[in-house]
CSV table of C-alpha atoms and ligand atoms in Angstrom, one decimal:
chain,number,residue,atom,x,y,z
A,199,MET,CA,11.1,-5.9,22.3
A,200,ARG,CA,8.3,-8.2,21.3
A,201,ILE,CA,6.5,-7.0,18.1
A,202,LEU,CA,3.3,-8.4,16.6
A,203,VAL,CA,2.7,-7.6,12.9
A,204,ILE,CA,-0.8,-7.9,11.6
A,205,GLY,CA,-1.3,-8.9,7.9
A,206,SER,CA,-0.2,-11.6,5.5
A,207,GLY,CA,1.1,-9.9,2.3
A,208,ALA,CA,4.5,-9.1,0.8
A,209,ARG,CA,4.2,-5.7,2.5
A,210,GLU,CA,4.1,-7.4,5.9
A,211,HIS,CA,7.0,-9.7,4.8
A,212,ALA,CA,9.0,-6.6,4.0
A,213,LEU,CA,8.2,-5.1,7.4
A,214,LEU,CA,9.2,-8.3,9.2
A,215,ARG,CA,12.5,-8.3,7.3
A,216,GLY,CA,13.2,-4.7,8.2
A,217,LEU,CA,12.2,-5.3,11.8
A,218,ALA,CA,14.5,-8.4,12.0
A,219,GLN,CA,17.4,-6.3,10.9
A,220,ASP,CA,17.0,-3.8,13.8
A,221,PRO,CA,20.1,-4.1,16.1
A,222,ILE,CA,17.8,-4.4,19.1
A,223,GLU,CA,16.9,-7.9,17.7
A,224,PRO,CA,13.1,-7.8,18.4
A,225,GLU,CA,11.2,-11.1,19.0
A,226,LEU,CA,8.8,-11.1,16.0
A,227,HIS,CA,5.3,-12.5,15.8
A,228,VAL,CA,2.8,-12.2,12.9
A,229,ALA,CA,-0.9,-12.8,12.5
A,230,PRO,CA,-2.0,-14.4,10.3
A,231,GLY,CA,1.1,-14.2,8.1
A,232,ASN,CA,2.1,-16.7,5.4
A,233,THR,CA,4.4,-19.6,5.1
A,234,GLY,CA,7.3,-17.5,3.7
A,235,MET,CA,7.4,-15.6,7.0
A,236,ASP,CA,8.2,-18.7,9.2
A,237,PRO,CA,11.9,-18.2,9.3
A,238,LEU,CA,11.4,-14.6,10.7
A,239,ALA,CA,8.4,-14.7,13.0
A,240,ALA,CA,6.1,-16.9,15.1
A,241,ARG,CA,2.9,-17.2,13.2
A,242,HIS,CA,-0.6,-17.0,14.9
A,243,THR,CA,-3.5,-18.1,12.8
A,244,GLU,CA,-5.8,-19.3,15.6
A,245,LEU,CA,-7.0,-18.2,19.0
A,246,ASP,CA,-8.2,-21.0,21.3
A,247,GLY,CA,-8.6,-23.4,18.3
A,248,THR,CA,-10.7,-21.0,16.1
A,249,PRO,CA,-9.4,-19.0,13.2
A,250,LEU,CA,-8.1,-15.6,14.3
A,251,LYS,CA,-10.0,-12.6,12.8
A,252,VAL,CA,-7.4,-9.8,12.4
A,253,ASP,CA,-10.2,-7.2,11.9
A,254,ASP,CA,-11.7,-8.1,15.3
A,255,PRO,CA,-10.4,-5.5,17.8
A,256,ALA,CA,-11.0,-7.8,20.8
A,257,GLN,CA,-9.3,-10.8,19.3
A,258,VAL,CA,-6.2,-8.9,18.2
A,259,THR,CA,-5.9,-7.3,21.7
A,260,ASP,CA,-6.3,-10.7,23.3
A,261,LEU,CA,-3.5,-12.1,21.1
A,262,ALA,CA,-1.2,-9.0,21.8
A,263,ARG,CA,-1.7,-9.5,25.6
A,264,ARG,CA,-0.9,-13.2,25.4
A,265,ILE,CA,2.3,-12.5,23.5
A,266,ASP,CA,3.0,-9.6,25.9
A,267,ALA,CA,3.7,-7.4,22.8
A,268,ASP,CA,5.5,-4.1,23.3
A,269,LEU,CA,4.4,-3.0,19.8
A,270,VAL,CA,1.8,-4.0,17.3
A,271,VAL,CA,2.3,-2.9,13.7
A,272,VAL,CA,-1.0,-3.1,11.7
A,273,GLY,CA,-0.3,-3.6,8.0
A,274,PRO,CA,-3.7,-3.6,6.1
A,275,GLU,CA,-6.4,-1.0,6.2
A,276,ILE,CA,-9.4,-3.3,7.1
A,277,PRO,CA,-8.3,-3.8,10.8
A,278,LEU,CA,-7.5,-0.1,11.1
A,279,VAL,CA,-10.8,1.0,9.8
A,280,ALA,CA,-12.4,-1.6,12.1
A,281,GLY,CA,-10.8,0.0,15.2
A,282,VAL,CA,-8.1,-2.5,16.0
A,283,ALA,CA,-5.6,0.3,16.9
A,284,ASP,CA,-8.1,1.9,19.3
A,285,ALA,CA,-8.7,-1.3,21.2
A,286,LEU,CA,-4.9,-1.9,21.5
A,287,ARG,CA,-4.4,1.7,22.7
A,288,ASP,CA,-7.2,1.3,25.2
A,289,ALA,CA,-5.5,-1.8,26.5
A,290,GLY,CA,-2.2,0.2,27.0
A,291,ILE,CA,-0.4,-1.5,24.1
A,292,ALA,CA,1.7,0.6,21.8
A,293,VAL,CA,0.4,0.4,18.2
A,294,PHE,CA,1.7,1.6,14.9
A,295,GLY,CA,-1.4,2.6,12.9
A,296,PRO,CA,-4.2,5.1,13.1
A,297,GLY,CA,-7.4,4.7,15.1
A,298,ARG,CA,-10.8,4.2,13.5
A,299,GLU,CA,-11.6,7.9,13.2
A,300,ALA,CA,-8.3,8.8,11.6
A,301,ALA,CA,-8.3,5.7,9.3
A,302,ARG,CA,-11.4,7.3,7.6
A,303,ILE,CA,-8.9,9.1,5.5
A,304,GLU,CA,-8.8,5.8,3.5
A,305,GLY,CA,-12.1,4.3,4.7
A,306,SER,CA,-14.4,7.1,3.6
A,307,LYS,CA,-13.6,9.0,0.4
A,308,ALA,CA,-16.1,11.7,1.4
A,309,PHE,CA,-14.2,12.3,4.7
A,310,ALA,CA,-10.9,12.5,2.8
A,311,LYS,CA,-12.3,15.0,0.3
A,312,ASP,CA,-13.8,17.1,3.2
A,313,VAL,CA,-10.4,17.1,5.0
A,314,MET,CA,-8.5,18.0,1.8
A,315,ALA,CA,-11.0,20.9,1.1
A,316,ALA,CA,-10.6,22.3,4.6
A,317,ALA,CA,-6.8,21.9,4.4
A,318,GLY,CA,-6.6,23.6,0.9
A,319,VAL,CA,-5.0,20.5,-0.7
A,320,ALA,CA,-5.3,20.0,-4.5
A,321,THR,CA,-7.3,16.9,-5.5
A,322,ALA,CA,-9.6,15.6,-8.2
A,323,HIS,CA,-13.2,16.9,-8.4
A,324,ALA,CA,-15.5,14.0,-7.2
A,325,GLU,CA,-19.2,13.0,-7.1
A,326,ALA,CA,-20.7,10.2,-5.1
A,327,LEU,CA,-23.3,8.0,-6.8
A,328,GLU,CA,-25.3,5.9,-4.4
A,329,SER,CA,-26.2,2.3,-5.0
A,330,GLY,CA,-29.8,3.1,-5.5
A,331,ALA,CA,-29.2,5.4,-8.5
A,332,SER,CA,-31.4,4.9,-11.5
A,333,ASP,CA,-30.1,4.3,-15.1
A,334,ALA,CA,-30.9,7.9,-15.9
A,335,GLU,CA,-29.0,9.2,-12.9
A,336,ILE,CA,-26.0,7.1,-13.7
A,337,ASP,CA,-26.1,8.3,-17.4
A,338,ALA,CA,-26.3,12.0,-16.3
A,339,ALA,CA,-23.5,11.6,-13.8
A,340,ILE,CA,-21.3,9.8,-16.3
A,341,ASP,CA,-21.9,12.7,-18.8
A,342,ARG,CA,-20.6,15.2,-16.3
A,343,PHE,CA,-17.2,13.5,-16.4
A,344,GLY,CA,-15.0,12.2,-19.2
A,345,PRO,CA,-13.3,11.9,-21.7
A,346,VAL,CA,-11.3,9.8,-19.2
A,347,TRP,CA,-13.6,8.2,-16.5
A,348,VAL,CA,-12.3,7.4,-13.1
A,349,VAL,CA,-14.8,5.1,-11.4
A,350,LYS,CA,-14.0,4.1,-7.8
A,351,ASP,CA,-15.6,1.5,-5.5
A,352,ASP,CA,-16.3,3.7,-2.5
A,353,GLY,CA,-16.0,0.7,-0.1
A,354,LEU,CA,-12.6,-0.6,1.0
A,355,ALA,CA,-11.1,-2.2,-2.1
A,356,GLY,CA,-7.4,-2.2,-1.3
A,357,GLY,CA,-6.6,-0.2,-4.4
A,358,LYS,CA,-8.3,-2.8,-6.6
A,359,GLY,CA,-11.8,-1.3,-7.1
A,360,VAL,CA,-10.8,1.5,-9.5
A,361,VAL,CA,-11.5,1.6,-13.3
A,362,VAL,CA,-9.8,4.3,-15.3
A,363,THR,CA,-11.1,4.2,-18.9
A,364,ARG,CA,-11.8,6.2,-22.1
A,365,ASP,CA,-14.6,3.7,-22.8
A,366,ARG,CA,-18.0,5.1,-21.6
A,367,ASP,CA,-19.6,1.7,-21.7
A,368,GLU,CA,-16.8,0.2,-19.5
A,369,ALA,CA,-17.3,3.1,-17.0
A,370,VAL,CA,-21.1,2.5,-16.8
A,371,ALA,CA,-20.5,-1.2,-16.4
A,372,HIS,CA,-18.2,-0.7,-13.5
A,373,VAL,CA,-20.7,1.7,-11.8
A,374,ARG,CA,-23.3,-1.1,-12.1
A,375,SER,CA,-20.9,-3.8,-10.9
A,376,VAL,CA,-20.0,-1.8,-7.8
A,377,HIS,CA,-23.6,-0.9,-7.1
A,378,SER,CA,-24.6,-4.6,-7.4
A,379,SER,CA,-22.3,-5.3,-4.5
A,380,GLY,CA,-24.2,-2.6,-2.4
A,381,ASN,CA,-21.3,-0.1,-2.4
A,382,PRO,CA,-21.6,3.5,-3.6
A,383,VAL,CA,-19.4,4.7,-6.5
A,384,LEU,CA,-17.2,7.8,-6.6
A,385,LEU,CA,-16.8,9.4,-10.0
A,386,GLU,CA,-13.7,11.6,-10.2
A,387,SER,CA,-12.1,13.9,-12.8
A,388,PHE,CA,-9.0,12.4,-14.2
A,389,LEU,CA,-5.7,13.8,-12.9
A,390,ASP,CA,-3.1,13.8,-15.6
A,391,GLY,CA,0.7,13.4,-14.9
A,392,PRO,CA,3.0,10.7,-13.5
A,393,GLU,CA,2.0,9.1,-10.2
A,394,VAL,CA,3.9,9.4,-7.0
A,395,SER,CA,3.4,7.4,-3.8
A,396,LEU,CA,4.8,9.3,-0.9
A,397,PHE,CA,4.7,7.4,2.5
A,398,CYS,CA,5.0,9.6,5.5
A,399,LEU,CA,5.4,8.7,9.1
A,400,VAL,CA,3.0,10.9,11.0
A,401,ASP,CA,2.8,11.4,14.7
A,402,GLY,CA,0.2,14.1,15.3
A,403,THR,CA,1.6,17.1,13.4
A,404,THR,CA,5.1,15.7,13.0
A,405,VAL,CA,5.6,14.4,9.4
A,406,VAL,CA,8.7,12.5,8.3
A,407,PRO,CA,8.6,11.4,4.6
A,408,LEU,CA,10.1,8.1,3.3
A,409,LEU,CA,11.6,7.8,-0.2
A,410,PRO,CA,9.1,8.6,-3.0
A,411,ALA,CA,8.1,5.6,-5.0
A,412,GLN,CA,6.0,4.7,-8.1
A,413,ASP,CA,3.5,1.8,-8.4
A,414,HIS,CA,2.5,0.1,-11.6
A,415,LYS,CA,-1.2,-0.7,-11.2
A,416,ARG,CA,-2.3,-2.2,-14.6
A,417,VAL,CA,-1.8,-5.9,-15.0
A,418,ARG,CA,0.1,-5.8,-18.3
A,419,ASP,CA,3.1,-4.1,-19.8
A,420,ASN,CA,2.6,-0.5,-21.2
A,421,ASP,CA,-0.1,0.0,-18.6
A,422,GLU,CA,-2.6,-2.2,-20.4
A,423,GLY,CA,-5.3,-4.4,-18.9
A,424,PRO,CA,-7.3,-4.0,-15.7
A,425,ASN,CA,-6.1,-2.3,-12.6
A,426,THR,CA,-4.7,-4.5,-9.9
A,427,GLY,CA,-3.4,-4.1,-6.3
A,428,GLY,CA,0.0,-3.2,-7.9
A,429,MET,CA,2.3,-5.2,-10.1
A,430,GLY,CA,5.6,-3.6,-9.3
A,431,ALA,CA,7.2,-0.5,-8.0
A,432,TYR,CA,10.6,1.3,-7.7
A,433,ALA,CA,12.2,4.0,-5.4
A,434,PRO,CA,13.4,6.7,-5.4
A,435,LEU,CA,12.1,8.6,-8.5
A,436,PRO,CA,15.0,10.0,-10.5
A,437,TRP,CA,12.6,12.2,-12.5
A,438,LEU,CA,11.1,14.1,-9.6
A,439,PRO,CA,12.2,17.7,-9.5
A,440,ASP,CA,14.5,18.8,-6.6
A,441,GLY,CA,12.5,19.8,-3.6
A,442,ALA,CA,9.5,17.7,-4.7
A,443,VAL,CA,9.2,15.7,-1.5
A,444,GLU,CA,9.5,18.8,0.6
A,445,GLN,CA,6.8,20.4,-1.5
A,446,ILE,CA,4.4,17.4,-1.0
A,447,VAL,CA,5.0,17.4,2.7
A,448,ARG,CA,4.5,21.2,3.0
A,449,ASP,CA,1.5,21.5,0.7
A,450,VAL,CA,-0.3,18.2,1.2
A,451,VAL,CA,0.7,16.0,4.1
A,452,GLU,CA,1.3,18.6,6.8
A,453,PRO,CA,-1.9,20.5,6.1
A,454,VAL,CA,-3.9,17.3,6.2
A,455,ALA,CA,-2.2,16.2,9.5
A,456,GLU,CA,-2.9,19.6,11.0
A,457,GLU,CA,-6.5,19.5,9.9
A,458,MET,CA,-7.0,16.0,11.3
A,459,ALA,CA,-5.5,17.1,14.7
A,460,ARG,CA,-7.8,20.2,14.6
A,461,ARG,CA,-10.9,17.8,14.1
A,462,GLY,CA,-9.9,15.8,17.1
A,463,CYS,CA,-8.7,12.7,15.2
A,464,PRO,CA,-4.9,13.2,15.1
A,465,TYR,CA,-3.1,10.8,12.8
A,466,SER,CA,-0.6,8.3,14.1
A,467,GLY,CA,1.0,5.8,11.8
A,468,LEU,CA,1.8,5.8,8.1
A,469,LEU,CA,0.0,8.2,5.9
A,470,TYR,CA,0.2,7.2,2.2
A,471,ALA,CA,-0.3,10.1,-0.2
A,472,GLY,CA,-1.0,8.9,-3.7
A,473,LEU,CA,-0.5,11.8,-6.1
A,474,ALA,CA,-0.4,12.8,-9.7
A,475,TRP,CA,2.2,15.3,-10.7
A,476,GLY,CA,0.4,17.5,-13.3
A,477,ALA,CA,1.2,20.8,-14.9
A,478,ASP,CA,0.1,22.6,-11.7
A,479,GLY,CA,2.2,20.4,-9.4
A,480,PRO,CA,1.1,17.6,-7.2
A,481,ALA,CA,-2.6,16.7,-6.6
A,482,VAL,CA,-3.9,14.0,-4.5
A,483,VAL,CA,-5.4,10.9,-6.1
A,484,GLU,CA,-6.1,9.2,-2.8
A,485,PHE,CA,-4.9,8.8,0.8
A,486,ASN,CA,-4.3,5.4,2.4
A,487,CYS,CA,-4.0,4.8,6.1
A,488,ARG,CA,-1.2,2.3,5.8
A,489,PHE,CA,2.0,1.3,3.9
A,490,GLY,CA,1.3,0.7,0.2
A,491,ASP,CA,1.9,-2.6,-1.5
A,492,PRO,CA,4.1,-3.2,-3.5
A,493,GLU,CA,6.0,0.2,-3.0
A,494,THR,CA,6.9,-0.7,0.7
A,495,GLN,CA,9.0,-3.7,-0.6
A,496,ALA,CA,11.1,-1.2,-2.6
A,497,VAL,CA,11.2,1.6,-0.1
A,498,LEU,CA,12.2,-0.5,2.9
A,499,ALA,CA,14.9,-2.2,1.0
A,500,LEU,CA,16.8,1.1,1.1
A,501,LEU,CA,16.1,2.1,4.7
A,502,GLU,CA,19.2,2.0,7.0
A,503,THR,CA,17.5,3.6,10.1
A,504,PRO,CA,16.5,0.7,12.5
A,505,LEU,CA,12.9,0.1,11.7
A,506,ALA,CA,11.6,-1.3,15.0
A,507,GLN,CA,12.8,1.8,16.9
A,508,LEU,CA,11.4,4.1,14.3
A,509,LEU,CA,8.0,2.6,14.3
A,510,HIS,CA,8.0,2.4,18.1
A,511,SER,CA,8.8,6.1,18.2
A,512,VAL,CA,5.7,6.9,16.1
A,513,ALA,CA,3.6,4.6,18.3
A,514,ASN,CA,4.8,6.3,21.5
A,515,GLY,CA,4.6,9.9,20.2
A,516,THR,CA,8.3,10.6,20.0
A,517,LEU,CA,8.9,10.8,16.3
A,518,ALA,CA,9.9,14.5,16.5
A,519,ALA,CA,12.9,13.5,18.7
A,520,GLN,CA,14.2,11.0,16.1
A,521,PRO,CA,17.4,11.7,14.1
A,522,PRO,CA,17.0,12.2,10.3
A,523,LEU,CA,16.3,9.0,8.4
A,524,ARG,CA,19.3,7.2,6.9
A,525,TRP,CA,19.0,5.6,3.4
A,526,ARG,CA,21.2,3.3,1.4
A,527,GLU,CA,22.6,4.9,-1.8
A,528,GLY,CA,21.0,3.7,-5.0
A,529,TYR,CA,17.6,2.3,-6.1
A,530,ALA,CA,15.3,-0.6,-5.3
A,531,LEU,CA,12.7,-2.2,-7.5
A,532,THR,CA,10.1,-4.9,-6.9
A,533,VAL,CA,8.3,-7.1,-9.4
A,534,VAL,CA,5.1,-9.0,-8.5
A,535,LEU,CA,4.6,-12.6,-9.7
A,536,ALA,CA,0.9,-13.0,-10.0
A,537,ALA,CA,-1.2,-16.2,-10.2
A,538,GLN,CA,-2.8,-17.4,-13.4
A,539,GLY,CA,-6.1,-15.5,-13.8
A,540,TYR,CA,-5.2,-12.6,-11.6
A,541,PRO,CA,-6.8,-10.1,-11.1
A,542,ALA,CA,-10.2,-11.5,-12.1
A,543,SER,CA,-10.1,-15.0,-10.8
A,544,PRO,CA,-6.6,-16.1,-9.5
A,545,ARG,CA,-5.9,-19.8,-9.5
A,546,SER,CA,-4.5,-21.4,-6.3
A,547,GLY,CA,-2.5,-24.5,-5.8
A,548,ASP,CA,0.3,-24.1,-8.4
A,549,VAL,CA,3.6,-25.4,-7.2
A,550,ILE,CA,6.4,-22.7,-6.9
A,551,THR,CA,10.1,-23.5,-7.2
A,552,GLY,CA,13.2,-21.3,-6.8
A,553,ALA,CA,11.6,-19.0,-4.3
A,554,ASP,CA,13.9,-19.8,-1.4
A,555,VAL,CA,16.4,-17.0,-2.2
A,556,ASP,CA,17.2,-13.6,-0.9
A,557,GLY,CA,15.0,-10.9,-2.4
A,558,VAL,CA,11.9,-13.0,-2.6
A,559,LEU,CA,9.0,-11.8,-0.4
A,560,HIS,CA,5.8,-13.9,0.0
A,561,ALA,CA,2.2,-12.8,-0.3
A,562,GLY,CA,-0.3,-15.5,-1.5
A,563,THR,CA,1.7,-18.6,-0.7
A,564,ALA,CA,1.0,-21.8,1.3
A,565,ARG,CA,2.2,-25.4,1.6
A,566,ASN,CA,0.2,-28.2,0.1
A,567,SER,CA,-0.2,-31.6,1.8
A,568,ASP,CA,3.2,-32.7,0.3
A,569,GLY,CA,4.9,-29.7,1.9
A,570,GLU,CA,5.4,-28.0,-1.5
A,571,LEU,CA,5.2,-24.2,-1.8
A,572,VAL,CA,2.1,-23.3,-3.7
A,573,SER,CA,0.1,-20.3,-4.8
A,574,ALA,CA,-2.7,-19.2,-2.5
A,575,GLY,CA,-3.7,-15.8,-3.7
A,576,GLY,CA,-3.6,-13.3,-6.6
A,577,ARG,CA,-0.3,-11.6,-5.9
A,578,VAL,CA,2.0,-14.6,-5.0
A,579,LEU,CA,5.5,-13.3,-4.6
A,580,SER,CA,7.2,-9.8,-4.7
A,581,ILE,CA,10.8,-10.0,-5.9
A,582,VAL,CA,13.1,-7.2,-4.9
A,583,GLY,CA,16.4,-6.0,-6.5
A,584,THR,CA,18.7,-3.2,-5.5
A,585,GLY,CA,21.6,-1.5,-7.2
A,586,PRO,CA,23.5,1.7,-7.7
A,587,ASP,CA,21.0,2.7,-10.5
A,588,LEU,CA,17.6,1.6,-11.7
A,589,VAL,CA,19.0,-0.5,-14.5
A,590,ALA,CA,21.1,-2.5,-12.0
A,591,ALA,CA,18.1,-2.8,-9.6
A,592,ARG,CA,15.9,-4.1,-12.4
A,593,GLU,CA,18.5,-6.6,-13.5
A,594,GLU,CA,18.8,-8.0,-10.1
A,595,ALA,CA,15.0,-8.3,-9.6
A,596,TYR,CA,14.3,-9.9,-13.0
A,597,GLY,CA,17.4,-12.1,-12.6
A,598,ILE,CA,16.0,-13.6,-9.4
A,599,LEU,CA,12.5,-13.8,-11.0
A,600,ARG,CA,13.9,-15.9,-13.9
A,601,GLY,CA,14.9,-18.5,-11.3
A,602,VAL,CA,11.3,-18.9,-10.0
A,603,THR,CA,8.8,-21.2,-11.7
A,604,MET,CA,5.0,-21.3,-11.2
A,605,ALA,CA,2.6,-22.7,-13.8
A,606,GLY,CA,0.5,-19.8,-15.2
A,607,GLY,CA,2.4,-17.2,-13.3
A,608,HIS,CA,2.7,-13.8,-15.0
A,609,TYR,CA,4.5,-10.5,-14.3
A,610,ARG,CA,5.2,-7.2,-15.9
A,611,SER,CA,8.5,-7.0,-17.7
A,612,ASP,CA,8.5,-3.1,-17.8
A,613,ILE,CA,8.7,-2.1,-14.1
A,614,ALA,CA,10.5,1.3,-14.1
A,615,GLY,CA,10.9,1.1,-17.9
A,616,PRO,CA,9.6,4.6,-18.6
A,617,ALA,CA,11.9,6.0,-15.9
A,618,VAL,CA,15.0,4.1,-17.1
A,619,GLU,CA,14.2,5.2,-20.7
A,620,GLY,CA,13.8,8.9,-19.7
A,621,ARG,CA,10.1,8.9,-20.9
A,622,ILE,CA,8.6,10.5,-17.7
A,623,ARG,CA,8.2,14.2,-18.1
A,624,ILE,CA,6.9,16.6,-15.5
B,281,LIG,N1,0.0,0.5,-4.1
B,281,LIG,C1,-1.4,0.5,-4.0
B,281,LIG,C2,-1.9,0.3,-2.6
B,281,LIG,O1,-1.2,-0.1,-1.8
B,281,LIG,O2,-3.1,0.6,-2.4
């Protein structure tokens, strides 16, 4: 089987690793990928001498045809929202990822709220604030929320456009900053309680959950500093009550999948439910139409079921016929090594050493003219450890990380800390 993976982050590196371990030994391709993926996949960055645009449906379809791909796995949301999966399906190529209409579950917060309301799914109260809003309208809207403000960029921001703050001035400043980029803002009521990321394979109305995971979105230890795309994650969640995953599937993901099918945009691919587990049970913070990063790096490290055959079954509509998923015992944890200045203004070009070991996944990396591995993005590496318990998984991940050097690199030292110390309460 020939598989083309679209994307260039540590999530796609984790997907390629998982696909490479499938006993059917697929031939792997990636576009655009990064230098760390070279041992696993043929990398495609150009088409006929010009840079390939992975959010261009025609270009991706052209590449998939030239490769003669049996399956295309689309990692990021932007190509999905742009309709890459539709173009591939129209060309008769199997694709893992929703079409443009279904991808609106991430691409349009208003659509997601509407689907959830129709499906009876618990979520935060939200109000849109258009970019033309006056100062008085912004002030009035801000005063309808608080004392914790959740201010979201309502464009596609890859999880990075959210400010959660008790500081009213900071909330107003983020509204203005998003508006100055031309995007609308979504103000939301704050959902209290520990966060859960549950990734579900969805094929129409068949829903198969993966292991639950937890992301750490703030840049510094103890959840301080600005939000990022995610600085680390672990799976599964030892503090979740028994039956929690089944409850989320029954009360959240299945009703949403059924509602989308009813609307004529059935979902096919990975539906990521981001939830807060409050006093009344789980409520949806957001849906994403793709695997999450960095949770995927931890979740896939524990999956034993052959990944290529599993993703192919979603793409060809036979998920319901698959046997139950098999998982390794124990836990997995990932820590992100970020570049100097991340998230505001990451610096590129810092030389990285010690990264050529098992457990290191690449995101923003490249080679300089001397062939050295250098930083080339905000989140640079994702280091994965596994073990019989969370303590052992942490020790393995941080042990590998201590062998990596990169000037100005920073990471959180407390991934899974609250879970290990028993500080998470439902
Ligand atoms: N883990 C956050 C995201 O993938 O958006």
